[in-house]
Coordinates of C-alpha atoms and ligand atoms in Angstrom, one line a residue:
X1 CA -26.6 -102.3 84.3
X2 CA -23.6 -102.9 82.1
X3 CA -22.2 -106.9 81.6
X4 CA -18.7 -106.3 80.7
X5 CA -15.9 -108.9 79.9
X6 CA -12.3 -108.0 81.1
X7 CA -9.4 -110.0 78.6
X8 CA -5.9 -110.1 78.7
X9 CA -4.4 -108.2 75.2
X10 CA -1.0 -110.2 75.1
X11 CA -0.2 -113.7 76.0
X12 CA -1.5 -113.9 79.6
X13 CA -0.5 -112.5 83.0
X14 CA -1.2 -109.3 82.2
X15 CA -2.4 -108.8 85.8
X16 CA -6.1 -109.5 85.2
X17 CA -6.7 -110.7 88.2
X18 CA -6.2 -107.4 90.1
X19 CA -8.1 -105.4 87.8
X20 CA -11.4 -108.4 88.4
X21 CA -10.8 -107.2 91.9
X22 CA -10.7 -103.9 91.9
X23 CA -13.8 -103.9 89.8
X24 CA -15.8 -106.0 92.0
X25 CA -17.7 -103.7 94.1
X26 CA -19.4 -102.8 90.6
X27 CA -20.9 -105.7 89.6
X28 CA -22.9 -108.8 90.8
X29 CA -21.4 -112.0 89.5
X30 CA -18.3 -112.8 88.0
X31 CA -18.5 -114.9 84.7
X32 CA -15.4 -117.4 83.9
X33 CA -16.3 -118.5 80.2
X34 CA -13.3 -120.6 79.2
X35 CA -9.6 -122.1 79.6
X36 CA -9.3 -124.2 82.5
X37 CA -6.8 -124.5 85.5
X38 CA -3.9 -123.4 83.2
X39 CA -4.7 -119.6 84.4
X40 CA -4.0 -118.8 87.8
X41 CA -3.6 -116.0 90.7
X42 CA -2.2 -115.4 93.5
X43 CA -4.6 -113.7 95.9
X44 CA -4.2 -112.9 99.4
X45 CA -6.8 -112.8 101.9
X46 CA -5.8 -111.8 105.5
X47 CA -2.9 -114.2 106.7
X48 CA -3.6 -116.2 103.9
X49 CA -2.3 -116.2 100.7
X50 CA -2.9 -118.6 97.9
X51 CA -3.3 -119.3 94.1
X52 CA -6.5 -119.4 92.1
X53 CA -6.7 -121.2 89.4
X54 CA -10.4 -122.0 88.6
X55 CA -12.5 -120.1 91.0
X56 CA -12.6 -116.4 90.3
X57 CA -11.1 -114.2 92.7
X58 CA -14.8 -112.6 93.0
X59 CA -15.0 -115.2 95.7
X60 CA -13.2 -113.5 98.1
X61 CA -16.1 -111.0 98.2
X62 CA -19.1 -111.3 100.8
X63 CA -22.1 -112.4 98.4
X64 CA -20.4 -112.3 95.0
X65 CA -21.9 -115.2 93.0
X66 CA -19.4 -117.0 90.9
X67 CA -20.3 -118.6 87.5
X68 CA -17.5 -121.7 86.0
X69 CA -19.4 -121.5 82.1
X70 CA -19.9 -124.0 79.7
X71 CA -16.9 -123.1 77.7
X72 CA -14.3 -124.0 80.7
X73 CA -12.5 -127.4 81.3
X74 CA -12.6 -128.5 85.0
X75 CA -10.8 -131.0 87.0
X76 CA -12.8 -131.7 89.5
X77 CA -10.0 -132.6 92.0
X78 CA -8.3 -129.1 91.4
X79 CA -11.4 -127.2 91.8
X80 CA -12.2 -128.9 94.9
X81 CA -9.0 -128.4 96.2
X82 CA -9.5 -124.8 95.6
X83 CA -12.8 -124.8 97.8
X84 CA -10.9 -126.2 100.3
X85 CA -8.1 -123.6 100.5
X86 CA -11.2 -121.0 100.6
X87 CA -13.3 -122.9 103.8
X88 CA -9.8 -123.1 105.4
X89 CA -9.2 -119.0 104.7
X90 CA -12.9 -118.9 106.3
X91 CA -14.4 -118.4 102.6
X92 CA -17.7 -120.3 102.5
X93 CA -18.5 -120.9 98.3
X94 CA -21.7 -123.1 99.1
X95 CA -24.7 -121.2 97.3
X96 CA -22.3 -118.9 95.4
X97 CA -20.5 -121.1 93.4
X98 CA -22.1 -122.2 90.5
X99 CA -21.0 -125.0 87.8
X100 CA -22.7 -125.1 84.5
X101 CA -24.0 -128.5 83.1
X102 CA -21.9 -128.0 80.0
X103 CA -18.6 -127.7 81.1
X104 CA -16.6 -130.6 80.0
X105 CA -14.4 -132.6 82.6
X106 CA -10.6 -132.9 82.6
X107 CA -9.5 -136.4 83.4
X108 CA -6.7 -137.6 84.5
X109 CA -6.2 -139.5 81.5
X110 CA -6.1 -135.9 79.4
X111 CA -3.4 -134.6 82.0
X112 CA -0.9 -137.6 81.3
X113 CA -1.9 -137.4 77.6
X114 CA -0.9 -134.2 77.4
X115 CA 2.4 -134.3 79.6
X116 CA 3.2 -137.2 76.9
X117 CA 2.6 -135.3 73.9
X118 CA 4.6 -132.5 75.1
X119 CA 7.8 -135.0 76.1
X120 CA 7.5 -136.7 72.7
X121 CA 7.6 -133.5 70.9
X122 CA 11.3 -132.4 72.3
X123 CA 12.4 -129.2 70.9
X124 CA 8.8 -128.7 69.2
X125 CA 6.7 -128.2 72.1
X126 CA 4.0 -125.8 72.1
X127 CA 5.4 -125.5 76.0
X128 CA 2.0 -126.3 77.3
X129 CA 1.1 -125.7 81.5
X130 CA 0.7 -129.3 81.3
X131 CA -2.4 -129.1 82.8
X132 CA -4.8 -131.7 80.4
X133 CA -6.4 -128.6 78.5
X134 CA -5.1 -129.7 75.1
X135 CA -6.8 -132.6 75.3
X136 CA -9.4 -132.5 77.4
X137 CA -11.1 -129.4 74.6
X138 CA -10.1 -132.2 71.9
X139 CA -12.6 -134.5 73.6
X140 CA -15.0 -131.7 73.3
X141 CA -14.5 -131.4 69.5
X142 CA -14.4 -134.7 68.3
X143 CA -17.6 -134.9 71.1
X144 CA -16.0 -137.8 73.0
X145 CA -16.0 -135.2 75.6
X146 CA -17.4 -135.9 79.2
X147 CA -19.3 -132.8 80.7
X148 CA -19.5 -132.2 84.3
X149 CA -23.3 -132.6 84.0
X150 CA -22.6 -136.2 81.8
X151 CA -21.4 -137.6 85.5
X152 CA -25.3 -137.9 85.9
X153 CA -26.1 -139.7 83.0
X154 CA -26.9 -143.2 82.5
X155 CA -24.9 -144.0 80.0
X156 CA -21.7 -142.4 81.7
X157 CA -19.8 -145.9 82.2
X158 CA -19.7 -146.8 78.9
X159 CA -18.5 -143.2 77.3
X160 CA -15.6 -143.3 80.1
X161 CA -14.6 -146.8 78.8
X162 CA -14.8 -145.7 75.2
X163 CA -12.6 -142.5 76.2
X164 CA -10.0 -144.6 78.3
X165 CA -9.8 -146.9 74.9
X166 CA -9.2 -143.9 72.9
X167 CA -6.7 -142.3 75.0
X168 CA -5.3 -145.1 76.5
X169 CA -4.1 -146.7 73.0
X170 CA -2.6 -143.1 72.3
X171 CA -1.0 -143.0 75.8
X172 CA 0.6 -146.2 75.0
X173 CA 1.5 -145.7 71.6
X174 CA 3.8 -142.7 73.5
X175 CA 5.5 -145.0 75.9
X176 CA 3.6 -143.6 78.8
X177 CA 1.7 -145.1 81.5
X178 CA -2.2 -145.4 81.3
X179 CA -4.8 -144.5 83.9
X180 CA -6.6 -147.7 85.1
X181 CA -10.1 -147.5 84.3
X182 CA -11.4 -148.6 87.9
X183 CA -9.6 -146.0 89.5
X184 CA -10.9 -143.3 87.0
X185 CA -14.5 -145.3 87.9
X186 CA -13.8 -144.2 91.6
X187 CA -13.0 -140.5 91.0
X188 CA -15.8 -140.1 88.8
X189 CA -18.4 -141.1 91.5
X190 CA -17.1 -139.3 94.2
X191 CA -16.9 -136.3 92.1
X192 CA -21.2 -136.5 91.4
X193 CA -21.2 -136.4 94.7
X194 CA -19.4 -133.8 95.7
X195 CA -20.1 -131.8 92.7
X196 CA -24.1 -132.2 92.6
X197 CA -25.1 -129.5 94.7
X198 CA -23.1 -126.6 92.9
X199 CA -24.1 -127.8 89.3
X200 CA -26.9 -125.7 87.2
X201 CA -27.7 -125.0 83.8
X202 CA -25.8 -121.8 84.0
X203 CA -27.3 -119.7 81.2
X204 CA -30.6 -119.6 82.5
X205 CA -29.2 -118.8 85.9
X206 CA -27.4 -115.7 84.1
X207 CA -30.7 -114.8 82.3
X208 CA -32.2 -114.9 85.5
X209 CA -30.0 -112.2 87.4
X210 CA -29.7 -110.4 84.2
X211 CA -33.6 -110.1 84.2
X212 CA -33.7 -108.6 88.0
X213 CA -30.7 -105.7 87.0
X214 CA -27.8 -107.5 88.0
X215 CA -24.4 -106.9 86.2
X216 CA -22.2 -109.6 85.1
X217 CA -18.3 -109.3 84.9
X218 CA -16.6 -111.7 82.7
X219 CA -13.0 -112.7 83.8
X220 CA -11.3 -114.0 80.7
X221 CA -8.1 -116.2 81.4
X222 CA -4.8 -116.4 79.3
X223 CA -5.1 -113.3 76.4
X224 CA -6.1 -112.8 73.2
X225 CA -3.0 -114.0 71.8
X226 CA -3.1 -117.0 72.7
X227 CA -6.5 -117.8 71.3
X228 CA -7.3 -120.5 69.6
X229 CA -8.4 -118.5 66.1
X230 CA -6.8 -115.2 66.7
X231 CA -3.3 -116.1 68.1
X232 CA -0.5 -117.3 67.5
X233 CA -1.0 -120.4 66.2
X234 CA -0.2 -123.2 67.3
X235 CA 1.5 -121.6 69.8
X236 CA -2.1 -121.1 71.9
X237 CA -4.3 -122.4 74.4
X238 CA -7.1 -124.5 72.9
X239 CA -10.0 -121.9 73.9
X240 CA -11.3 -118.9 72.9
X241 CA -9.3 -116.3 75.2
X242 CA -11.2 -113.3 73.5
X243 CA -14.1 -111.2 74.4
X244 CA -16.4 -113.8 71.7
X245 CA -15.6 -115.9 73.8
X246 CA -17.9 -114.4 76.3
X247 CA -21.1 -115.1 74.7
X248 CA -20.2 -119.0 73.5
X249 CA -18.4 -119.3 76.9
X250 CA -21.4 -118.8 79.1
X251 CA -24.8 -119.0 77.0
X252 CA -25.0 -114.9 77.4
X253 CA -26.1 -113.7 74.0
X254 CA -23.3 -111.0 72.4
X255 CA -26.3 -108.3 72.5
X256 CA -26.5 -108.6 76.3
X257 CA -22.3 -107.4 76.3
X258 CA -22.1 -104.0 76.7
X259 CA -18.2 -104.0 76.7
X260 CA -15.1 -104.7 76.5
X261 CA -11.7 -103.7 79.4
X262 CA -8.6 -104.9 77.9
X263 CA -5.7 -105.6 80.1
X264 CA -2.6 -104.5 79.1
X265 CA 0.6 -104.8 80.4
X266 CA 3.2 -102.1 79.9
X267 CA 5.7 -104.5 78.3
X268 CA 5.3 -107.8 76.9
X269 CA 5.3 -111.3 78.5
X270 CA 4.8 -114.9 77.3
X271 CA 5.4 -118.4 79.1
X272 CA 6.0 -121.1 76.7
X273 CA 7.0 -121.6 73.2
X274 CA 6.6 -119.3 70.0
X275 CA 6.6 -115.7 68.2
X276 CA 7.7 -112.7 70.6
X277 CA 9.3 -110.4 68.5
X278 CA 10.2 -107.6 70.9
X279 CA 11.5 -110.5 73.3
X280 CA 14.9 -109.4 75.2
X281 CA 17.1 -111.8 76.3
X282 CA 19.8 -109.5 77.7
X283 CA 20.2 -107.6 81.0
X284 CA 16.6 -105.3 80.0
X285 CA 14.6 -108.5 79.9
X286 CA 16.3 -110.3 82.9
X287 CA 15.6 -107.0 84.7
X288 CA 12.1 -106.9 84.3
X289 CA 11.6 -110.6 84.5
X290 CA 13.0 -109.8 88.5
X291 CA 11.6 -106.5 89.1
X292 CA 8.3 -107.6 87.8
X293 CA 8.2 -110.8 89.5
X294 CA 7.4 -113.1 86.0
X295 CA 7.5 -116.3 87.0
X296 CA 4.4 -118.4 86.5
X297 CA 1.9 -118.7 88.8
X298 CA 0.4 -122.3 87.9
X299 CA 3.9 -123.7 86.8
X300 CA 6.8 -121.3 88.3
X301 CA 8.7 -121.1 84.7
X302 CA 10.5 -117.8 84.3
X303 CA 8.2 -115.7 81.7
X304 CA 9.6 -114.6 78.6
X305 CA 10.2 -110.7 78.8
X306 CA 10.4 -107.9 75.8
X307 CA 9.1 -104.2 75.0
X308 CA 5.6 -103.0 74.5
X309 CA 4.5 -104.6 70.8
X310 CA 1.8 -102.3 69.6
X311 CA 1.2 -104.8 66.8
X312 CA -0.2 -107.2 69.1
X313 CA -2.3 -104.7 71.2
X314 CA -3.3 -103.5 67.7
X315 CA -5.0 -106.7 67.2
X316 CA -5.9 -107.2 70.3
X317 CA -8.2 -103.9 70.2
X318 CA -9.7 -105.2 66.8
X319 CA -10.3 -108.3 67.8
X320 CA -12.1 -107.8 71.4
X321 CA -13.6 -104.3 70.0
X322 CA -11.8 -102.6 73.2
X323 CA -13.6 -99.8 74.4
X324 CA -10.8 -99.1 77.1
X325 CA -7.5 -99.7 78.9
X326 CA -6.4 -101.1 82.2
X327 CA -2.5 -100.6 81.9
X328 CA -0.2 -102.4 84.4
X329 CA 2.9 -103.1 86.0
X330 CA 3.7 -99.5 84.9
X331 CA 6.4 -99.0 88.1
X332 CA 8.2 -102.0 86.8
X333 CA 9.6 -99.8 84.3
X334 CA 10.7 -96.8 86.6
X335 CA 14.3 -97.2 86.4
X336 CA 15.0 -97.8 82.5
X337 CA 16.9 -95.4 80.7
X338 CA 15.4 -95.7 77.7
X339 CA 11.6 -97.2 76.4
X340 CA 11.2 -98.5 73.3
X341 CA 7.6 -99.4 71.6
X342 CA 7.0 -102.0 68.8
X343 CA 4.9 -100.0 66.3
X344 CA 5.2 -102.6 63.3
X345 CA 7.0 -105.3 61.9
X346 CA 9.7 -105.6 59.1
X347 CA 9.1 -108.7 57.3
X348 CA 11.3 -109.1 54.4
X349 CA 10.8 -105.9 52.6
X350 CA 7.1 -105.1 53.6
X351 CA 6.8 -103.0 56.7
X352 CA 3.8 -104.5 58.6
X353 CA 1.3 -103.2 61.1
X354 CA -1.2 -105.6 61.3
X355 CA -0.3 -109.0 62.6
X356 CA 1.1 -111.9 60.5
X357 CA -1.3 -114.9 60.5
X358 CA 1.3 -117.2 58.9
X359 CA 4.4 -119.3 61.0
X360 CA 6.6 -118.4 58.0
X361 CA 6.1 -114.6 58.4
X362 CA 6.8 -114.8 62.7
X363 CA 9.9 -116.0 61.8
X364 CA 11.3 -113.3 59.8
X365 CA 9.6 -110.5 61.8
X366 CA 12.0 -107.8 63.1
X367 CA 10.4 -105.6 65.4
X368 CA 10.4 -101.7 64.4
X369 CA 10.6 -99.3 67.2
X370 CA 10.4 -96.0 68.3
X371 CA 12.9 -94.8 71.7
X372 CA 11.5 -92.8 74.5
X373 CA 13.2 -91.7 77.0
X374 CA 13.1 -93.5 80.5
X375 CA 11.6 -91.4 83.2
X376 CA 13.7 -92.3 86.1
X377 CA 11.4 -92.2 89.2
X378 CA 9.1 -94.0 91.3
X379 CA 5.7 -94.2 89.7
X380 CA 4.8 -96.6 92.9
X381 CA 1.8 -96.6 94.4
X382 CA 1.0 -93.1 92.5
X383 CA -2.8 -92.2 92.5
X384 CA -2.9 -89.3 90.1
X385 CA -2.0 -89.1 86.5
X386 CA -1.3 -85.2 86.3
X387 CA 1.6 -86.3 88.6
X388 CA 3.1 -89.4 87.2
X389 CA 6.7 -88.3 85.8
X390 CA 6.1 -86.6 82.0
X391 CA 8.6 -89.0 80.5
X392 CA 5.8 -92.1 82.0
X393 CA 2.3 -90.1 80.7
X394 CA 4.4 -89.3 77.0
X395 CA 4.7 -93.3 77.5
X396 CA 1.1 -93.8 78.2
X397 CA -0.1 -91.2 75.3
X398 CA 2.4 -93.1 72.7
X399 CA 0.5 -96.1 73.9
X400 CA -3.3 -95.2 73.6
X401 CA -2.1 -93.4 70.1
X402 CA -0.6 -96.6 68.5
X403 CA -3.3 -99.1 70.0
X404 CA -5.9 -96.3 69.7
X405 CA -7.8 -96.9 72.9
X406 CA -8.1 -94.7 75.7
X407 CA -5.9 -96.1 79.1
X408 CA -8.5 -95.7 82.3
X409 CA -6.6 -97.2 84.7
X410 CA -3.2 -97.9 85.5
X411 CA -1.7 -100.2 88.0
X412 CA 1.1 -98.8 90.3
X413 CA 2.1 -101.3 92.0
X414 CA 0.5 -105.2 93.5
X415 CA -2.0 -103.9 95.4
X416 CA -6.0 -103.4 94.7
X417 CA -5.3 -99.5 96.3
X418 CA -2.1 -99.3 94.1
X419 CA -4.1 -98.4 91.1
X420 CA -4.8 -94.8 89.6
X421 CA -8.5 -94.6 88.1
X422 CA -8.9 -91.8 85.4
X423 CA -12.4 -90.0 84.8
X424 CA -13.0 -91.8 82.1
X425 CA -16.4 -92.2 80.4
X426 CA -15.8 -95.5 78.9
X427 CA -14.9 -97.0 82.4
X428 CA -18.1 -95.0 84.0
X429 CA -19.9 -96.9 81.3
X430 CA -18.4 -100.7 81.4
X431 CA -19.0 -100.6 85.4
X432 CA -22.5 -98.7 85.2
X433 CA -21.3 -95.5 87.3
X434 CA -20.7 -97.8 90.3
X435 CA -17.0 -97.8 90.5
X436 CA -16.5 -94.5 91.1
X437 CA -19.9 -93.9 93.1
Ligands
IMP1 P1 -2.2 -125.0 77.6 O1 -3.2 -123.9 77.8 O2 -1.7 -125.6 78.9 O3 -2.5 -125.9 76.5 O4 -0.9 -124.2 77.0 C1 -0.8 -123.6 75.7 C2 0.0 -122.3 75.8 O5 -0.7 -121.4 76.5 C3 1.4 -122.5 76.4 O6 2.3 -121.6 75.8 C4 1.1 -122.0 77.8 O7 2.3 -121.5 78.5 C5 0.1 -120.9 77.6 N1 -0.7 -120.6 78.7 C6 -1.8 -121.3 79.1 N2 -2.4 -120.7 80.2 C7 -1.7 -119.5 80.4 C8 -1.8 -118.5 81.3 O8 -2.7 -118.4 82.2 N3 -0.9 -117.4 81.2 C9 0.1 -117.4 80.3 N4 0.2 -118.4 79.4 C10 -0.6 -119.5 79.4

């Protein structure tokens, strides 16, 4: 039985979400090993339709047991508020939704810290979802960090004064008001309460279904991008958004991963501030920020839209060790003219295909591409690959070429059936022969 962790390639919203989904049926338990609710979905279920931003969307699935790992950041408000949305859709999470120990909490003094930070800093944001996350994995650094499982512990009162000192004298260094203490006091007990009964030292509980054959999917949120070693930094979340992440993310060892589905979209996206060297910001990019719906789901900010860069996938593929592609949003680009593909960058005089670790280098990078031409039909909804438009599988074969990994699956459109499933032996692999069973 395979355990396999799905990631996001670019900067986020690569449509991981659907591909979770439409894996499902092959595994037993989804795995969310980091990030917190910056990431989000928008899933529909029935009449209803709502956005995820904690819980994975493996919940909406009879039975499918749902892991939040040690390497997340929760708020417990959010997350309940999320259970809530699911018992009123007629989801029941009770017995399937399970908390580890070690995941440290988000308080509301880390949200207003980091809204602060991010109005003090003007024109030099990082552009942050606002959301605490900054902070709240500082904590966990500098351990001042409270973990969901520290609610319990006896010394609990006197860490969340010590923490409400520390930020509070930052808050109000920045002008900005400060959480009072007793209110925090009240949250915190009514989320041991509430939160009691899902908690569980989470890596034994994985060891555990691992030991009787079950298979483990691992959702990563944002993309590999914006991790915090192998992306652009600063301009990252402050978690490990790559397939490593996995392993320190959830307590599963890396010799219990058996692979890696990278989520590609099949042009380039980013919300927030930094590098994006194949950004367009004329009529192309305003036409796939509307056709391809890229507004954020946890904040609603228009998304940043350019061509394909192969130097990022490039890294991407290094970095996670991808053994094969889910491509997306492929009909978004059925009525270009022309396609054109970031193969490497121009920095100065050096031609570059690897990515640039250094700020200085981003800015001076000019993407280099190479034109195809525009294939000029509806690719929506299509099931088969021999019959996508020639001008879309040269697209798709420049693609696997330049990131060199092969593309099993491409996304046709929003739906779970809109998605065309290649034989593919690396897919048959990474969802132990049950996807296509
Ligand atoms: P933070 O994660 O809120 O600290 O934000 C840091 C950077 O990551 C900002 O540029 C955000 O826009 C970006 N980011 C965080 N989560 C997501 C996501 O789920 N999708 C896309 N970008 C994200």
């Amino acid at each position: 039985m395979a355990n396999t962790a799905i990631i996001g390639m670019q900067w986020g919203d690569e449509g991981k979400g659907k591909i979770v989904d439409l894996l499902c049926p092959a595994f037993d338990a989804v795995v969310r090993f980091q990030g917190g609710n910056n990431a989000g979905h928008t899933v529909r279920f029935g009449e209803h339709h709502f956005a995820l931003h904690l819980i994975p969307s493996g919940i909406l699935r009879p039975g499918m047991r749902c892991v939040l790992g040690n390497g997340m950041v929760i708020p417990p408000d959010a997350l309940f508020a999320e259970v809530d949305k699911l018992a009123a859709a007629g989801i029941d999470s009770a017995g399937r939704l399970f908390i580890s120990r070690r995941a440290h909490v988000i308080l509301p003094l880390h949200i207003a810290l980091d809204q602060a930070r991010e109005r003090a800093s003007g024109g030099g944001s990082i552009g942050t979802t606002a959301r605490g996350i900054g902070p709240a994995y500082e904590a966990k650094a500098s351990r001042f960090g409270l973990r969901v499982g520290d609610l319990e512990a006896s010394d609990f009162d006197a860490r969340l004064a010590a923490e409400h000192r520390r930020i509070g004298a930052e808050l109000e260094r920045l002008e900005a008001e400060v959480p009072e203490l007793a209110t925090l006091r009240e949250h915190c007990s009514a989320w041991r309460e509430r939160l009691a009964p899902m908690l569980r030292d989470t890596e034994y509980l994985l060891a555990h279904w691992m030991r009787e054959g079950k298979s483990l999917l691992f959702e990563g949120a944002q993309g590999t991008l914006l991790d915090l070693d192998h992306g652009t930094y600063p301009y990252v979340t402050s978690s490990s958004a790559s397939a490593a992440g996995a392993c320190t993310g959830s307590g599963v060892a890396p010799t219990r991963l058996d692979g890696v589905l990278g989520v590609l979209k099949a042009y380039t996206t980013r919300v927030g501030s930094g590098p994006f060297v194949t950004e367009l910001e004329d009529e192309t990019g305003e036409y796939l920020r509307r056709r391809g719906n890229e507004f954020g789901t946890t904040t609603g900010r228009p998304r940043r839209c350019g061509w394909f860069d192969a130097v990022v996938a490039r890294h991407s593929r290094l970095i996670n060790g991808v053994d094969a592609i889910a491509l997306t949003k492929l009909d978004v680009m059925d009525a270009l003219d022309e396609i054109q593909i970031c193969v490497g960058y121009r920095i100065g005089e050096r031609l570059c295909r690897d990515l640039p670790s250094s700020m200085d280098d981003w800015q001076r990078a000019k993407p280099v591409y190479v034109r195809l031409p525009g294939w000029k039909a509806s690719t929506e909804g299509n099931l088969d690959f021999e019959s996508l438009p020639e001008n879309a599988r040269d697209y798709i074969s420049t693609l696997e070429r330049e990131v060199g990994s092969p593309v099993a699956a491409i996304s046709t459109g929003p739906r779970r059936e809109e998605t065309l499933i290649r034989a593919s032996t690396e897919l048959h692999r990474l969802t132990s022969g049950r996807l296509t069973e």
